[in-house]
Coordinates of C-alpha atoms in Angstrom, one line a residue:
M24 CA 73.5 164.0 175.9
P25 CA 73.1 165.3 179.5
A26 CA 73.2 169.1 179.7
H27 CA 76.1 169.1 182.2
S28 CA 78.4 167.1 179.9
V29 CA 78.1 169.6 177.0
Q30 CA 81.1 171.9 177.0
R31 CA 81.2 174.8 174.6
P32 CA 84.5 175.1 172.7
R33 CA 86.2 178.5 172.5
F34 CA 84.8 180.8 169.8
N35 CA 87.5 180.8 167.1
P36 CA 86.6 183.2 164.3
S37 CA 88.7 184.1 161.3
P38 CA 88.3 186.2 158.1
C39 CA 86.9 184.1 155.3
D40 CA 90.1 184.4 153.2
V41 CA 92.0 182.6 156.0
G42 CA 92.0 178.8 156.6
P43 CA 92.6 175.5 154.7
L44 CA 89.1 175.1 153.4
H45 CA 87.7 177.6 151.0
V46 CA 84.0 177.7 150.2
P47 CA 83.0 180.3 147.7
P48 CA 80.4 182.9 148.7
L49 CA 76.8 182.7 147.7
H50 CA 76.0 183.1 144.0
T51 CA 72.7 184.5 143.0
S52 CA 70.8 183.8 139.8
H53 CA 71.4 185.8 136.7
S54 CA 68.1 187.7 137.2
N55 CA 69.7 189.6 140.1
P56 CA 71.5 192.9 139.4
P57 CA 75.3 192.5 138.8
H58 CA 76.1 194.6 141.9
S59 CA 74.2 192.2 144.2
R60 CA 77.1 190.0 144.9
F61 CA 77.7 188.5 148.3
Q62 CA 81.1 188.9 150.0
S63 CA 82.3 186.5 152.7
L64 CA 83.2 188.4 155.9
V65 CA 83.9 186.1 158.8
S66 CA 83.5 182.4 159.8
C67 CA 84.2 180.0 162.5
P68 CA 84.0 176.2 163.0
I69 CA 80.9 174.8 164.6
D70 CA 80.4 171.3 166.2
V71 CA 76.6 171.1 166.5
P72 CA 73.9 169.3 164.4
L73 CA 72.6 171.2 161.4
E74 CA 69.1 170.4 162.6
L75 CA 69.5 173.0 165.4
F76 CA 70.1 175.9 163.0
E77 CA 66.4 176.9 162.6
T78 CA 65.8 177.0 166.3
A79 CA 68.9 179.1 167.0
V80 CA 68.2 181.7 164.3
S81 CA 64.7 182.1 165.5
Q82 CA 66.3 184.0 168.4
L83 CA 68.0 186.3 165.9
I84 CA 64.6 186.8 164.1
H85 CA 62.4 187.4 167.0
H86 CA 64.8 189.1 169.5
P87 CA 67.1 191.6 167.6
E88 CA 67.2 193.7 170.8
Y89 CA 69.6 191.1 172.3
N90 CA 72.2 192.2 169.7
S91 CA 71.8 196.0 169.7
T92 CA 71.0 198.4 172.5
L93 CA 69.6 200.8 169.8
I94 CA 66.7 198.4 169.0
L95 CA 63.7 198.1 171.3
R96 CA 62.1 195.0 169.8
S97 CA 60.7 193.6 166.6
E98 CA 57.1 193.0 165.6
T99 CA 56.2 190.2 163.2
I100 CA 54.1 191.4 160.3
S101 CA 53.7 188.0 158.6
D102 CA 55.2 184.5 158.7
S103 CA 54.7 182.3 155.7
E104 CA 56.2 179.1 154.1
T105 CA 54.4 179.7 150.8
I106 CA 54.6 183.4 150.1
I107 CA 58.2 184.3 149.4
P108 CA 58.8 188.0 148.4
V109 CA 60.4 188.6 145.0
S110 CA 62.9 191.1 146.6
V111 CA 64.8 188.4 148.5
P112 CA 67.8 186.7 146.9
H113 CA 67.7 183.3 145.2
P114 CA 71.2 181.8 145.8
E115 CA 72.1 178.8 143.6
G116 CA 71.7 175.5 145.4
Y117 CA 69.2 176.8 147.9
S118 CA 65.5 177.1 148.1
P119 CA 63.5 179.6 150.3
V120 CA 61.4 177.6 152.8
R121 CA 60.0 180.3 155.1
N122 CA 59.9 184.1 155.2
V123 CA 59.3 186.2 158.3
H124 CA 58.4 189.8 157.6
R125 CA 59.2 191.9 160.7
K126 CA 59.4 195.5 161.8
L127 CA 62.4 196.7 163.8
L128 CA 61.4 199.3 166.4
P129 CA 64.1 201.7 167.6
R130 CA 64.7 202.4 171.3
R131 CA 65.0 206.1 170.5
P132 CA 62.3 206.8 167.8
G133 CA 63.2 210.5 167.8
R134 CA 66.7 209.7 166.5
D135 CA 66.2 206.5 164.6
T136 CA 63.4 205.3 162.3
A137 CA 61.7 201.9 162.3
L138 CA 62.7 199.5 159.6
E139 CA 60.9 196.6 158.0
Q140 CA 62.9 193.5 157.1
H141 CA 62.5 190.2 155.4
C142 CA 64.0 187.3 157.3
T143 CA 64.2 184.4 154.9
L144 CA 65.2 180.8 155.7
Y145 CA 66.7 178.7 153.0
A146 CA 67.4 174.9 152.7
F147 CA 69.6 173.0 150.3
V148 CA 67.8 171.9 147.2
A149 CA 69.7 168.6 146.9
G150 CA 72.2 166.4 148.6
E151 CA 72.5 164.8 152.0
F152 CA 71.1 167.9 153.8
A153 CA 68.3 168.7 151.4
G154 CA 65.3 170.2 153.2
L155 CA 67.2 171.2 156.3
P156 CA 67.1 175.0 156.9
S157 CA 70.8 176.0 156.8
M158 CA 70.8 179.7 155.9
L159 CA 69.1 182.9 157.0
I160 CA 69.2 186.1 154.9
L161 CA 68.1 189.4 156.2
T162 CA 66.8 191.9 153.6
P163 CA 66.0 195.5 154.7
L164 CA 63.1 197.2 153.0
I165 CA 64.2 200.8 152.5
P166 CA 61.4 203.3 151.5
E167 CA 62.1 205.3 148.4
G168 CA 64.1 208.4 149.2
E169 CA 65.1 207.2 152.7
S170 CA 68.3 205.7 154.1
L171 CA 69.0 202.9 156.6
P172 CA 68.8 203.8 160.2
Y173 CA 72.1 203.8 162.1
Y174 CA 71.5 200.5 163.9
H175 CA 71.4 198.6 160.6
P176 CA 74.7 197.9 158.7
T177 CA 74.9 199.4 155.2
V178 CA 74.1 196.2 153.3
S179 CA 71.2 195.2 151.1
H180 CA 71.4 191.6 152.3
L181 CA 73.0 189.9 155.3
A182 CA 73.4 186.1 155.3
F183 CA 74.0 183.7 158.1
R184 CA 75.2 180.4 156.7
F185 CA 75.7 176.9 158.2
I186 CA 78.0 175.1 155.8
P187 CA 78.1 171.3 156.6
S188 CA 81.5 169.8 156.1
N189 CA 82.1 167.4 153.2
T190 CA 85.6 166.6 154.2
S191 CA 86.1 163.6 156.4
T192 CA 89.5 164.7 157.5
T193 CA 88.4 167.8 159.4
S194 CA 87.8 167.7 163.1
Y195 CA 84.7 169.9 162.7
P196 CA 81.5 168.9 161.0
G197 CA 80.5 172.4 160.0
T198 CA 81.3 176.1 159.5
L199 CA 79.3 179.2 160.4
R200 CA 79.8 182.1 158.1
I201 CA 78.5 185.7 157.7
E202 CA 78.2 187.1 154.2
A203 CA 76.8 190.3 153.0
V204 CA 76.0 192.5 149.9
P205 CA 77.5 195.8 151.0
F206 CA 76.4 199.2 149.7
A207 CA 78.8 200.8 147.3
G208 CA 81.7 202.4 149.2
T209 CA 81.2 200.3 152.3
S210 CA 84.5 199.1 153.8
T211 CA 84.9 195.4 154.7
D212 CA 88.4 195.4 156.2
L213 CA 89.1 194.0 159.6
N214 CA 88.7 197.5 161.3
S215 CA 85.5 198.4 159.5
R216 CA 82.2 198.8 161.3
L217 CA 80.6 196.1 159.0
Y218 CA 83.3 193.5 159.9
R219 CA 82.9 194.2 163.6
T220 CA 79.1 193.9 163.4
A221 CA 79.4 190.6 161.5
L222 CA 81.9 189.3 164.1
A223 CA 79.5 190.2 166.9
L224 CA 76.6 188.5 165.1
L225 CA 78.6 185.4 164.4
E226 CA 79.5 185.0 168.0
T227 CA 75.9 185.5 169.0
L228 CA 74.7 182.8 166.6
Y229 CA 77.5 180.5 167.9
R230 CA 76.3 181.0 171.4
Y231 CA 72.7 180.4 170.4
L232 CA 73.5 177.1 168.7
W233 CA 75.4 175.8 171.7
G234 CA 72.6 177.0 174.0
V235 CA 70.1 175.0 172.0
L236 CA 72.4 171.9 172.1
T237 CA 72.5 172.1 175.9
H238 CA 68.8 171.5 175.9
Y239 CA 68.8 169.2 172.9
Q240 CA 67.2 165.8 173.6
K241 CA 67.0 164.0 170.3
R242 CA 68.1 164.7 166.7
V243 CA 65.6 164.7 163.9
Q244 CA 65.7 161.2 162.4
H245 CA 65.7 161.0 158.7
D246 CA 65.5 157.8 156.6
V247 CA 63.5 155.9 159.2
L248 CA 61.3 154.1 156.7
I249 CA 63.3 154.2 153.6
P250 CA 67.2 153.7 153.6
R251 CA 68.9 156.9 152.6
E252 CA 71.0 155.3 149.8
V253 CA 67.9 153.8 148.2
Y254 CA 66.0 157.0 148.4
Q255 CA 68.8 159.1 146.9
D256 CA 69.3 156.7 144.0
V257 CA 65.7 156.9 143.0
Y258 CA 65.3 160.6 143.8
L259 CA 68.2 161.4 141.4
K260 CA 66.5 159.6 138.6
M261 CA 63.2 161.2 139.4
R262 CA 64.8 164.6 139.6
E263 CA 66.3 164.3 136.1
R264 CA 62.9 163.2 134.7
H265 CA 60.9 166.1 136.2
K266 CA 63.4 169.0 136.8
G267 CA 62.1 170.6 133.6
L268 CA 59.0 171.6 135.4
V269 CA 60.9 174.4 137.0
N270 CA 61.2 176.1 133.7
T271 CA 57.5 175.7 132.8
W272 CA 56.1 176.6 136.2
R273 CA 52.8 178.4 135.8
E274 CA 52.1 179.4 139.4
T275 CA 53.3 182.5 141.2
T276 CA 54.9 180.4 143.9
D277 CA 58.6 179.5 144.0
P278 CA 59.2 176.6 141.5
L279 CA 62.4 175.4 143.1
K280 CA 60.6 174.8 146.4
H281 CA 57.5 173.1 145.0
V282 CA 59.0 171.1 142.2
F283 CA 61.7 169.5 144.2
E284 CA 59.5 169.1 147.3
D285 CA 56.9 167.1 145.3
I286 CA 59.6 165.1 143.5
G287 CA 60.9 164.1 147.0
I288 CA 57.4 163.2 148.3
A289 CA 56.6 161.2 145.2
T290 CA 59.9 159.3 145.5
F291 CA 59.2 158.5 149.1
L292 CA 55.7 157.3 148.4
M293 CA 56.9 155.0 145.5
L294 CA 59.4 153.3 147.7
F295 CA 57.1 153.2 150.7
W296 CA 54.4 151.5 148.6
K297 CA 56.9 149.1 147.2
D298 CA 57.7 147.9 150.7
I299 CA 54.2 147.8 152.3
F300 CA 52.3 146.4 149.3
A301 CA 55.0 143.8 148.3
A302 CA 53.0 140.9 149.7
S303 CA 49.6 142.2 148.4
P304 CA 47.5 139.4 146.9
D305 CA 46.4 141.8 144.1
L306 CA 49.8 141.8 142.6
G307 CA 50.6 139.4 139.7
A308 CA 54.0 138.0 138.8
A309 CA 54.7 140.9 136.4
A310 CA 54.2 143.4 139.2
V311 CA 56.9 142.1 141.4
Q312 CA 59.6 141.8 138.7
G313 CA 62.5 144.2 138.9
L314 CA 61.8 145.3 142.4
N315 CA 65.5 145.8 143.1
D316 CA 66.6 146.9 139.7
I317 CA 67.0 150.6 140.7
D318 CA 69.8 151.0 138.1
E319 CA 67.6 150.1 135.2
G320 CA 65.5 152.8 133.6
T321 CA 62.2 153.1 135.4
P322 CA 61.8 149.9 137.5
W323 CA 59.0 151.5 139.5
K324 CA 56.7 150.9 136.6
S325 CA 56.2 147.4 137.9
W326 CA 56.6 148.1 141.6
P327 CA 53.8 147.2 144.1
R328 CA 51.3 149.9 144.7
P329 CA 47.8 150.5 146.3
S330 CA 45.4 148.2 144.6
R331 CA 42.8 151.0 144.4
G332 CA 45.2 153.8 143.7
F333 CA 45.8 157.0 145.7
L334 CA 43.7 160.1 146.6
D335 CA 45.6 163.4 147.1
L336 CA 43.4 165.5 149.4
G337 CA 43.7 169.2 148.8
C338 CA 46.1 168.7 146.0
G339 CA 46.6 172.5 145.3
N340 CA 48.8 172.9 142.2
G341 CA 48.4 169.2 141.4
L342 CA 52.1 168.6 141.0
L343 CA 52.3 165.6 143.2
T344 CA 49.4 164.0 141.4
H345 CA 50.9 164.8 138.1
I346 CA 54.3 163.3 138.9
L347 CA 52.7 160.1 140.3
S348 CA 50.4 159.8 137.2
A349 CA 53.3 160.4 134.9
E350 CA 55.2 157.5 136.5
G351 CA 52.3 155.1 136.0
Y352 CA 50.5 155.3 139.4
S353 CA 46.7 155.5 139.2
G354 CA 44.8 157.9 141.4
Y355 CA 43.2 161.3 141.8
G356 CA 44.0 164.7 143.2
I357 CA 41.0 166.8 144.4
D358 CA 40.8 170.5 145.4
L359 CA 38.2 173.2 145.7
R360 CA 39.4 175.0 142.6
A361 CA 41.5 174.2 139.6
R362 CA 44.9 175.8 139.4
T363 CA 46.6 177.4 136.4
S364 CA 49.1 174.5 136.2
W365 CA 46.4 171.9 135.7
A366 CA 45.7 172.8 132.1
H367 CA 49.3 172.5 131.2
Y368 CA 49.9 169.0 132.5
S369 CA 49.6 165.9 130.4
E370 CA 46.1 164.7 129.4
S371 CA 46.4 161.8 131.8
S372 CA 47.2 164.2 134.6
Q373 CA 44.4 166.5 133.8
E374 CA 42.0 163.6 133.9
A375 CA 43.3 162.7 137.4
L376 CA 42.8 166.3 138.8
K377 CA 39.3 167.1 139.9
V378 CA 37.5 170.1 141.4
H379 CA 35.7 168.6 144.4
A380 CA 34.6 169.6 147.9
L381 CA 35.0 166.8 150.3
D382 CA 32.4 166.8 153.1
P383 CA 33.5 164.2 155.8
T384 CA 30.2 164.7 157.7
Q385 CA 28.2 163.1 154.9
L386 CA 30.0 159.7 155.3
L387 CA 27.5 158.6 157.9
S388 CA 24.5 158.8 155.6
P389 CA 24.8 155.7 153.4
G390 CA 21.3 156.0 152.0
T391 CA 22.0 159.6 150.9
N392 CA 25.5 158.8 149.9
A393 CA 24.6 156.1 147.5
G394 CA 23.9 158.5 144.7
S395 CA 26.3 161.2 146.0
R396 CA 29.7 162.2 144.6
E397 CA 31.9 160.9 147.4
T398 CA 33.1 158.1 145.1
F399 CA 36.8 159.0 145.4
L400 CA 36.9 157.4 148.8
K401 CA 36.8 153.7 147.8
P402 CA 38.0 150.8 150.0
G403 CA 41.7 150.1 149.4
V404 CA 42.6 153.6 148.3
F405 CA 45.7 155.2 149.8
L406 CA 45.1 158.7 151.2
I407 CA 47.7 161.5 150.8
G408 CA 47.5 164.8 152.9
N409 CA 50.4 167.0 152.0
H410 CA 49.9 170.2 154.0
A411 CA 46.1 169.5 153.8
D412 CA 45.3 172.0 156.6
E413 CA 41.6 171.6 157.5
L414 CA 41.5 168.1 156.2
T415 CA 44.6 166.9 158.1
P416 CA 42.8 165.7 161.2
W417 CA 40.1 164.0 159.0
I418 CA 42.6 161.8 157.2
P419 CA 42.8 158.9 159.7
V420 CA 39.0 159.2 160.3
L421 CA 38.3 159.0 156.5
A422 CA 40.8 156.1 156.2
T423 CA 39.0 154.2 159.0
L424 CA 35.4 154.8 157.7
T425 CA 36.2 153.9 154.1
G426 CA 38.6 151.0 154.6
A427 CA 41.6 152.7 153.1
S428 CA 44.8 150.8 152.6
G429 CA 46.8 153.4 154.4
Y430 CA 47.7 157.1 154.5
L431 CA 50.5 159.6 154.5
S432 CA 50.0 162.9 156.2
I433 CA 52.5 165.8 156.3
P434 CA 50.8 168.3 158.6
C435 CA 51.4 172.1 158.4
C436 CA 48.7 174.4 159.7
A437 CA 47.2 173.0 162.8
W438 CA 43.4 172.1 162.7
V439 CA 41.1 169.9 164.7
F440 CA 37.9 168.8 163.1
D441 CA 36.0 172.1 163.0
E442 CA 38.3 174.7 164.4
R443 CA 42.0 175.8 164.7
F444 CA 44.1 173.6 167.0
T445 CA 44.9 175.3 170.3
R446 CA 46.4 174.1 173.5
S447 CA 42.9 173.9 174.9
S448 CA 41.8 171.7 172.0
A449 CA 43.5 168.8 173.8
T450 CA 44.3 169.2 177.4
S451 CA 46.6 166.2 177.4
S452 CA 48.1 164.2 174.5
R453 CA 47.1 161.0 176.3
D454 CA 43.4 161.8 176.0
F455 CA 41.1 160.1 173.6
F456 CA 37.8 160.9 172.0
T457 CA 34.4 159.9 173.4
D458 CA 30.8 160.2 172.1
N459 CA 30.5 163.9 172.7
G460 CA 33.8 164.8 171.1
S461 CA 35.6 165.5 174.4
F462 CA 38.3 163.3 175.9
D463 CA 38.1 160.4 178.3
P464 CA 41.3 158.7 179.5
A465 CA 39.3 155.7 180.7
T466 CA 38.7 154.6 177.1
R467 CA 42.3 154.3 176.1
E468 CA 44.2 151.0 175.7
D469 CA 47.6 150.3 177.2
E470 CA 47.0 152.7 180.1
D471 CA 50.4 152.0 181.5
E472 CA 52.3 153.1 178.4
D473 CA 55.1 155.5 179.0
E474 CA 54.0 158.8 177.5
A475 CA 57.6 160.0 177.1
A476 CA 58.5 156.9 175.2
F477 CA 55.6 157.3 172.9
I478 CA 56.5 160.9 172.1
A479 CA 60.1 159.9 171.6
S480 CA 59.0 157.3 169.0
L481 CA 57.4 160.1 166.9
G482 CA 60.8 161.6 165.9
L483 CA 59.8 165.1 166.7
G484 CA 63.4 166.3 167.1
A485 CA 64.5 169.3 169.1
E486 CA 60.9 170.4 169.4
G487 CA 59.7 167.1 170.7
T488 CA 58.1 168.5 173.8
H489 CA 54.7 170.0 174.7
K490 CA 56.2 173.5 174.7
S491 CA 55.8 173.9 170.9
Q492 CA 52.3 174.1 169.7
Y493 CA 53.3 172.4 166.4
S494 CA 54.8 169.5 168.4
A495 CA 51.6 169.3 170.6
Y496 CA 49.6 169.1 167.4
R497 CA 51.7 166.3 166.0
I498 CA 51.4 164.4 169.2
W499 CA 47.6 164.9 169.1
L500 CA 47.4 163.5 165.5
A501 CA 49.5 160.5 166.5
H502 CA 47.3 159.7 169.4
L503 CA 44.2 160.1 167.2
S504 CA 45.6 157.7 164.6
R505 CA 46.5 155.1 167.1
W506 CA 43.1 155.4 168.9
L507 CA 41.4 154.6 165.5
G508 CA 43.5 151.4 165.3
W509 CA 46.2 152.4 162.9
K510 CA 49.8 151.3 163.2
I511 CA 51.7 154.5 162.8
E512 CA 55.3 155.3 161.8
C513 CA 56.9 158.7 161.5
D514 CA 59.8 160.0 159.3
T515 CA 61.3 163.4 158.5
L516 CA 61.3 163.6 154.7
R517 CA 64.2 165.0 152.7
I518 CA 62.3 167.8 151.1
P519 CA 62.9 171.6 151.0
S520 CA 60.3 172.5 153.7
T521 CA 60.4 173.2 157.4
R522 CA 57.2 171.2 157.6
N523 CA 58.7 167.9 156.5
W524 CA 57.6 165.6 159.3
A525 CA 55.3 162.8 158.1
I526 CA 53.1 160.3 159.8
V527 CA 52.0 157.2 158.0
G528 CA 49.3 154.7 158.9
T529 CA 49.6 151.3 157.5
C530 CA 48.0 148.1 158.8
R531 CA 45.3 148.1 161.5
E532 CA 46.3 147.2 165.0
R533 CA 44.8 144.0 166.3
L534 CA 43.1 144.5 169.6
P535 CA 41.1 141.8 171.3
G536 CA 37.4 141.6 170.3
D537 CA 35.4 143.0 167.4
Q538 CA 37.5 145.1 165.0
S539 CA 34.4 147.3 164.3
V540 CA 35.3 149.2 167.5
F541 CA 37.6 151.4 165.3
V542 CA 34.8 152.2 162.8
E543 CA 32.5 153.0 165.7
R544 CA 35.0 155.4 167.2
A545 CA 35.4 157.2 163.9
R546 CA 31.6 157.4 163.6
R547 CA 31.4 159.0 167.0
I548 CA 33.9 161.7 166.0
V549 CA 31.8 162.6 162.9
E550 CA 28.6 162.5 165.0
G551 CA 30.1 164.9 167.5
V552 CA 31.2 167.3 164.7
V553 CA 27.7 167.2 163.1
R554 CA 26.1 167.8 166.5
R555 CA 28.3 170.9 167.2
G556 CA 27.4 172.3 163.7
A557 CA 30.6 174.3 163.3
F558 CA 32.0 172.4 160.3
K559 CA 31.3 174.1 157.0
T560 CA 32.3 172.6 153.7
R561 CA 33.7 175.2 151.4
T562 CA 32.0 175.6 148.0
P563 CA 34.1 174.5 145.0
E564 CA 35.0 177.0 142.3
G565 CA 34.7 176.4 138.6
K566 CA 33.6 173.0 137.2
D567 CA 33.7 169.8 139.1
R568 CA 34.5 166.4 137.6
Y569 CA 30.8 166.1 136.5
G570 CA 31.0 169.3 134.5
D571 CA 28.7 171.2 136.9
S572 CA 29.5 174.8 137.4
H573 CA 30.0 176.4 140.8
G574 CA 29.7 180.1 141.6

């Protein structure tokens, strides 16, 4: 939508006890103290896509000085999607997907003190909007014996909620709401300081959302590869089968995030494999029976799948490998060290989880490799990289050199082959690799392809420009995959994670001439990395699959 045609409606707030639609306030788990109850303060209708919420609240997180003349600025102490502090709330129906630990610096330090705060983003656990950040909760960290500075409202938690509408009769698709857990004795009436602060913050977020919409080019596209209804039907069955893992979680990480995230990824893979391997000559008659019998038990037991199984690179807690193994899919998950969870999975899952350090630079030494341990990378295997970090850029290279049947990559931390990805790592997303590991536009095919159209096809959403380093990294990965001959498709998965964009490589592109050109390109990448000498394979910990111990 052109920017000039977007007209912001009038801000129309009301107390939360007013209005035809009543949505109850947040309800935290029983482990929270009884006095930690959220109260709804003020709300307003909002007519923007939910996908814009995270971008809008980032302004609240990183620029609190815009909302208070008493605050100088904020400093980010940490920003993590995996480490969620125990002190933040755990509202029912939501899962924390990101936590920013920040420090508020006062404009007048002689009068006000600095204050640290947790800014936690949450996504719905299930439903149509699962995985999309839809709530921000601010949690002040008050040192023992001290009180809150004046510029902070007297609350232990302050929540900004985007509540999508489930009612088709309303003229607004969503509601913005401010909720809080006030200190004892704090007034919340319409003339109170807390209510006035909440009203001002609500209007600020309302303006931010419409400001983002003004520059909004393309909504994130879900369900590009798998129809939503089909995915949801299978996901609900899978969720019922594996939700008990939440209660038996052995790791220190948040079980709600990891269990339902990996159930969602497993569901996507099972349905994706069913489609792309449906015509595989390796499948017998029994394997194609019941492909559309989603309502009957576990029809996926006979669905098409990779003929040589899957390989989950950097499998971490091993949950995705465990779920796929439990549903009858053969494959392995490898990581540098065993996790606590591994010993508590089924025997078949334990057999599929291996301590192993993958060294991509050894793939060019077939003589040496003949007796080596890189036997997981067999022709026909399907590679999985779920937040594989340093291994992420290697996935299409490994798939090309080993003759993989395809791959799924969900990138998180940005790496090139032997260093962190920076803007200088790739001066242009249209560049391609040459013998020395640099880029040479002269080697690319389809020189006249419209770069903007290619980027649009990746479904990057509101961040689909070169301004975001994460978007630049995804564009770089897509160009790399295509340069190695893979047909790529992208989708935004319905999982509780802000890093839910996925790129899949399926069949090889057919360019004129010898198809070995793609293997040669992959070899040149590896040779360039070896020549630079910066890539170091980390040493595995514990015992590997051969029973050898590692220090």
